Amino acid sequence: MGAPFAYATLGDEAPVAARAAAPAAARGQAYIETRLLFGTERPDGGPAVTDRQFTAFIDTEVTPRFPNGLTVQEGRAQWRDSHGVVERERSYELTLLYPASEARARDARIERIRDAYEKAFAQDSVARVEERTTADF
């Protein structure tokens, strides 16, 4: 059997255990996190997109539309193509973070980035993933 216990406090302070269990205050503002997934292999069999080409694409197409910042990560992608073959390639993940209040205005910019990459590098698609989040800078 457990022994009964009690907390005694002076003034308006809550007991230590009660303070520790209280949820933390929400931080940050409402933001949208958009991730774009770029493949590097060309469906038409042309040469793969190089690091230099991708960096130039970021510099010319993305940075002017999102000058406040972005994150690029390199990765490996895989998917099953329309013939049932598992394809693998080097890939890039671009993360954009912007105030939720700007979502409508940013949408057109993001779609231009996707279109530009598909055209420039003969890609079938650029995947887009979005989540609502909070951010504090």
mmCIF file of C-alpha atoms in Angstrom:
data_model
loop_
_atom_site.group_PDB
_atom_site.id
_atom_site.type_symbol
_atom_site.label_atom_id
_atom_site.label_comp_id
_atom_site.label_asym_id
_atom_site.label_seq_id
_atom_site.Cartn_x
_atom_site.Cartn_y
_atom_site.Cartn_z
ATOM 1 C CA MET A 1 0.000 0.000 0.000
ATOM 2 C CA GLY A 2 1.136 3.478 -0.751
ATOM 3 C CA ALA A 3 1.359 6.000 2.031
ATOM 4 C CA PRO A 4 -0.819 9.108 1.752
ATOM 5 C CA PHE A 5 1.009 12.353 1.073
ATOM 6 C CA ALA A 6 0.186 16.040 0.868
ATOM 7 C CA TYR A 7 1.778 19.263 -0.357
ATOM 8 C CA ALA A 8 1.823 22.373 1.751
ATOM 9 C CA THR A 9 2.367 25.733 0.124
ATOM 10 C CA LEU A 10 2.668 29.264 1.287
ATOM 11 C CA GLY A 11 1.130 32.054 -0.747
ATOM 12 C CA ASP A 12 0.035 31.555 -4.370
ATOM 13 C CA GLU A 13 2.744 29.117 -5.492
ATOM 14 C CA ALA A 14 1.588 25.779 -6.878
ATOM 15 C CA PRO A 15 3.210 22.604 -5.553
ATOM 16 C CA VAL A 16 6.391 21.538 -7.373
ATOM 17 C CA ALA A 17 4.726 18.411 -8.814
ATOM 18 C CA ALA A 18 1.794 20.447 -10.118
ATOM 19 C CA ARG A 19 4.128 22.979 -11.781
ATOM 20 C CA ALA A 20 6.161 20.197 -13.404
ATOM 21 C CA ALA A 21 3.020 18.562 -14.809
ATOM 22 C CA ALA A 22 1.616 21.784 -16.286
ATOM 23 C CA PRO A 23 1.801 21.912 -20.084
ATOM 24 C CA ALA A 24 4.392 24.233 -21.570
ATOM 25 C CA ALA A 25 3.149 27.440 -23.146
ATOM 26 C CA ALA A 26 2.827 27.280 -26.925
ATOM 27 C CA ARG A 27 5.706 28.977 -28.698
ATOM 28 C CA GLY A 28 5.956 30.547 -32.091
ATOM 29 C CA GLN A 29 3.612 31.692 -34.796
ATOM 30 C CA ALA A 30 1.518 29.746 -37.310
ATOM 31 C CA TYR A 31 3.669 28.678 -40.260
ATOM 32 C CA ILE A 32 3.457 26.358 -43.255
ATOM 33 C CA GLU A 33 6.295 23.939 -43.929
ATOM 34 C CA THR A 34 6.491 22.954 -47.592
ATOM 35 C CA ARG A 35 8.871 20.242 -48.702
ATOM 36 C CA LEU A 36 9.654 19.701 -52.373
ATOM 37 C CA LEU A 37 11.257 16.437 -53.473
ATOM 38 C CA PHE A 38 13.465 16.629 -56.559
ATOM 39 C CA GLY A 39 14.731 13.612 -58.461
ATOM 40 C CA THR A 40 17.938 13.735 -60.485
ATOM 41 C CA GLU A 41 17.547 10.916 -63.014
ATOM 42 C CA ARG A 42 15.931 11.913 -66.291
ATOM 43 C CA PRO A 43 13.109 9.724 -67.572
ATOM 44 C CA ASP A 44 14.275 10.364 -71.142
ATOM 45 C CA GLY A 45 17.635 8.724 -70.365
ATOM 46 C CA GLY A 46 19.626 11.968 -70.412
ATOM 47 C CA PRO A 47 22.409 12.685 -67.946
ATOM 48 C CA ALA A 48 21.462 12.987 -64.289
ATOM 49 C CA VAL A 49 21.144 16.436 -62.731
ATOM 50 C CA THR A 50 24.492 17.315 -61.151
ATOM 51 C CA ASP A 51 25.080 19.040 -57.809
ATOM 52 C CA ARG A 52 26.286 22.111 -59.684
ATOM 53 C CA GLN A 53 23.119 22.212 -61.819
ATOM 54 C CA PHE A 54 20.882 21.803 -58.776
ATOM 55 C CA THR A 55 22.699 24.542 -56.859
ATOM 56 C CA ALA A 56 22.361 26.866 -59.847
ATOM 57 C CA PHE A 57 18.636 26.031 -59.974
ATOM 58 C CA ILE A 58 18.253 26.925 -56.282
ATOM 59 C CA ASP A 59 20.154 30.181 -56.847
ATOM 60 C CA THR A 60 18.095 31.271 -59.853
ATOM 61 C CA GLU A 61 14.616 29.831 -59.220
ATOM 62 C CA VAL A 62 14.190 29.380 -55.461
ATOM 63 C CA THR A 63 16.265 31.990 -53.634
ATOM 64 C CA PRO A 64 14.651 34.962 -55.427
ATOM 65 C CA ARG A 65 11.191 33.639 -54.445
ATOM 66 C CA PHE A 66 12.191 32.747 -50.851
ATOM 67 C CA PRO A 67 15.061 35.095 -49.937
ATOM 68 C CA ASN A 68 14.490 34.797 -46.170
ATOM 69 C CA GLY A 69 15.837 31.252 -46.099
ATOM 70 C CA LEU A 70 15.479 27.632 -47.080
ATOM 71 C CA THR A 71 17.034 24.262 -46.359
ATOM 72 C CA VAL A 72 18.287 21.689 -48.865
ATOM 73 C CA GLN A 73 19.111 18.115 -47.937
ATOM 74 C CA GLU A 74 20.560 15.424 -50.171
ATOM 75 C CA GLY A 75 18.994 12.005 -50.174
ATOM 76 C CA ARG A 76 18.240 8.775 -51.964
ATOM 77 C CA ALA A 77 14.813 8.187 -53.472
ATOM 78 C CA GLN A 78 13.052 5.095 -54.683
ATOM 79 C CA TRP A 79 9.670 4.405 -56.275
ATOM 80 C CA ARG A 80 7.932 1.932 -58.551
ATOM 81 C CA ASP A 81 7.542 3.197 -62.110
ATOM 82 C CA SER A 82 4.588 2.611 -64.435
ATOM 83 C CA HIS A 83 6.180 -0.667 -65.642
ATOM 84 C CA GLY A 84 6.506 -2.045 -62.104
ATOM 85 C CA VAL A 85 10.265 -1.493 -61.922
ATOM 86 C CA VAL A 86 11.729 -0.107 -58.706
ATOM 87 C CA GLU A 87 13.759 2.970 -59.610
ATOM 88 C CA ARG A 88 16.425 4.531 -57.389
ATOM 89 C CA GLU A 89 18.157 7.885 -57.681
ATOM 90 C CA ARG A 90 19.971 10.673 -55.902
ATOM 91 C CA SER A 91 17.490 13.280 -54.749
ATOM 92 C CA TYR A 92 17.135 16.599 -52.973
ATOM 93 C CA GLU A 93 14.614 17.739 -50.390
ATOM 94 C CA LEU A 94 13.944 21.464 -50.239
ATOM 95 C CA THR A 95 12.234 22.798 -47.106
ATOM 96 C CA LEU A 96 10.489 26.164 -47.173
ATOM 97 C CA LEU A 97 8.987 27.727 -44.055
ATOM 98 C CA TYR A 98 6.688 30.756 -44.291
ATOM 99 C CA PRO A 99 3.911 32.415 -42.269
ATOM 100 C CA ALA A 100 0.540 30.700 -42.679
ATOM 101 C CA SER A 101 -0.975 34.103 -43.456
ATOM 102 C CA GLU A 102 1.139 34.142 -46.658
ATOM 103 C CA ALA A 103 0.121 30.667 -47.868
ATOM 104 C CA ARG A 104 -2.023 31.846 -50.780
ATOM 105 C CA ALA A 105 0.677 34.191 -52.116
ATOM 106 C CA ARG A 106 3.439 31.595 -51.661
ATOM 107 C CA ASP A 107 1.478 28.865 -53.461
ATOM 108 C CA ALA A 108 2.018 30.401 -56.911
ATOM 109 C CA ARG A 109 5.749 30.827 -56.232
ATOM 110 C CA ILE A 110 6.078 27.192 -55.204
ATOM 111 C CA GLU A 111 4.206 25.973 -58.261
ATOM 112 C CA ARG A 112 6.528 28.030 -60.511
ATOM 113 C CA ILE A 113 9.519 26.343 -58.861
ATOM 114 C CA ARG A 114 8.036 22.901 -59.498
ATOM 115 C CA ASP A 115 7.210 23.719 -63.111
ATOM 116 C CA ALA A 116 10.649 25.222 -63.746
ATOM 117 C CA TYR A 117 12.435 22.107 -62.455
ATOM 118 C CA GLU A 118 10.231 19.731 -64.443
ATOM 119 C CA LYS A 119 10.918 21.696 -67.645
ATOM 120 C CA ALA A 120 14.619 22.347 -67.054
ATOM 121 C CA PHE A 121 15.494 18.744 -66.224
ATOM 122 C CA ALA A 122 12.835 16.716 -68.097
ATOM 123 C CA GLN A 123 11.200 15.443 -64.887
ATOM 124 C CA ASP A 124 7.785 13.781 -64.666
ATOM 125 C CA SER A 125 7.047 15.524 -61.376
ATOM 126 C CA VAL A 126 8.318 17.280 -58.265
ATOM 127 C CA ALA A 127 6.530 16.039 -55.149
ATOM 128 C CA ARG A 128 5.070 18.617 -52.741
ATOM 129 C CA VAL A 129 4.374 17.897 -49.056
ATOM 130 C CA GLU A 130 2.876 20.488 -46.700
ATOM 131 C CA GLU A 131 2.194 20.683 -42.991
ATOM 132 C CA ARG A 132 0.904 23.362 -40.654
ATOM 133 C CA THR A 133 3.301 24.003 -37.821
ATOM 134 C CA THR A 134 4.552 26.700 -35.492
ATOM 135 C CA ALA A 135 7.916 28.406 -35.702
ATOM 136 C CA ASP A 136 9.824 30.718 -33.414
ATOM 137 C CA PHE A 137 12.899 32.573 -34.645
#
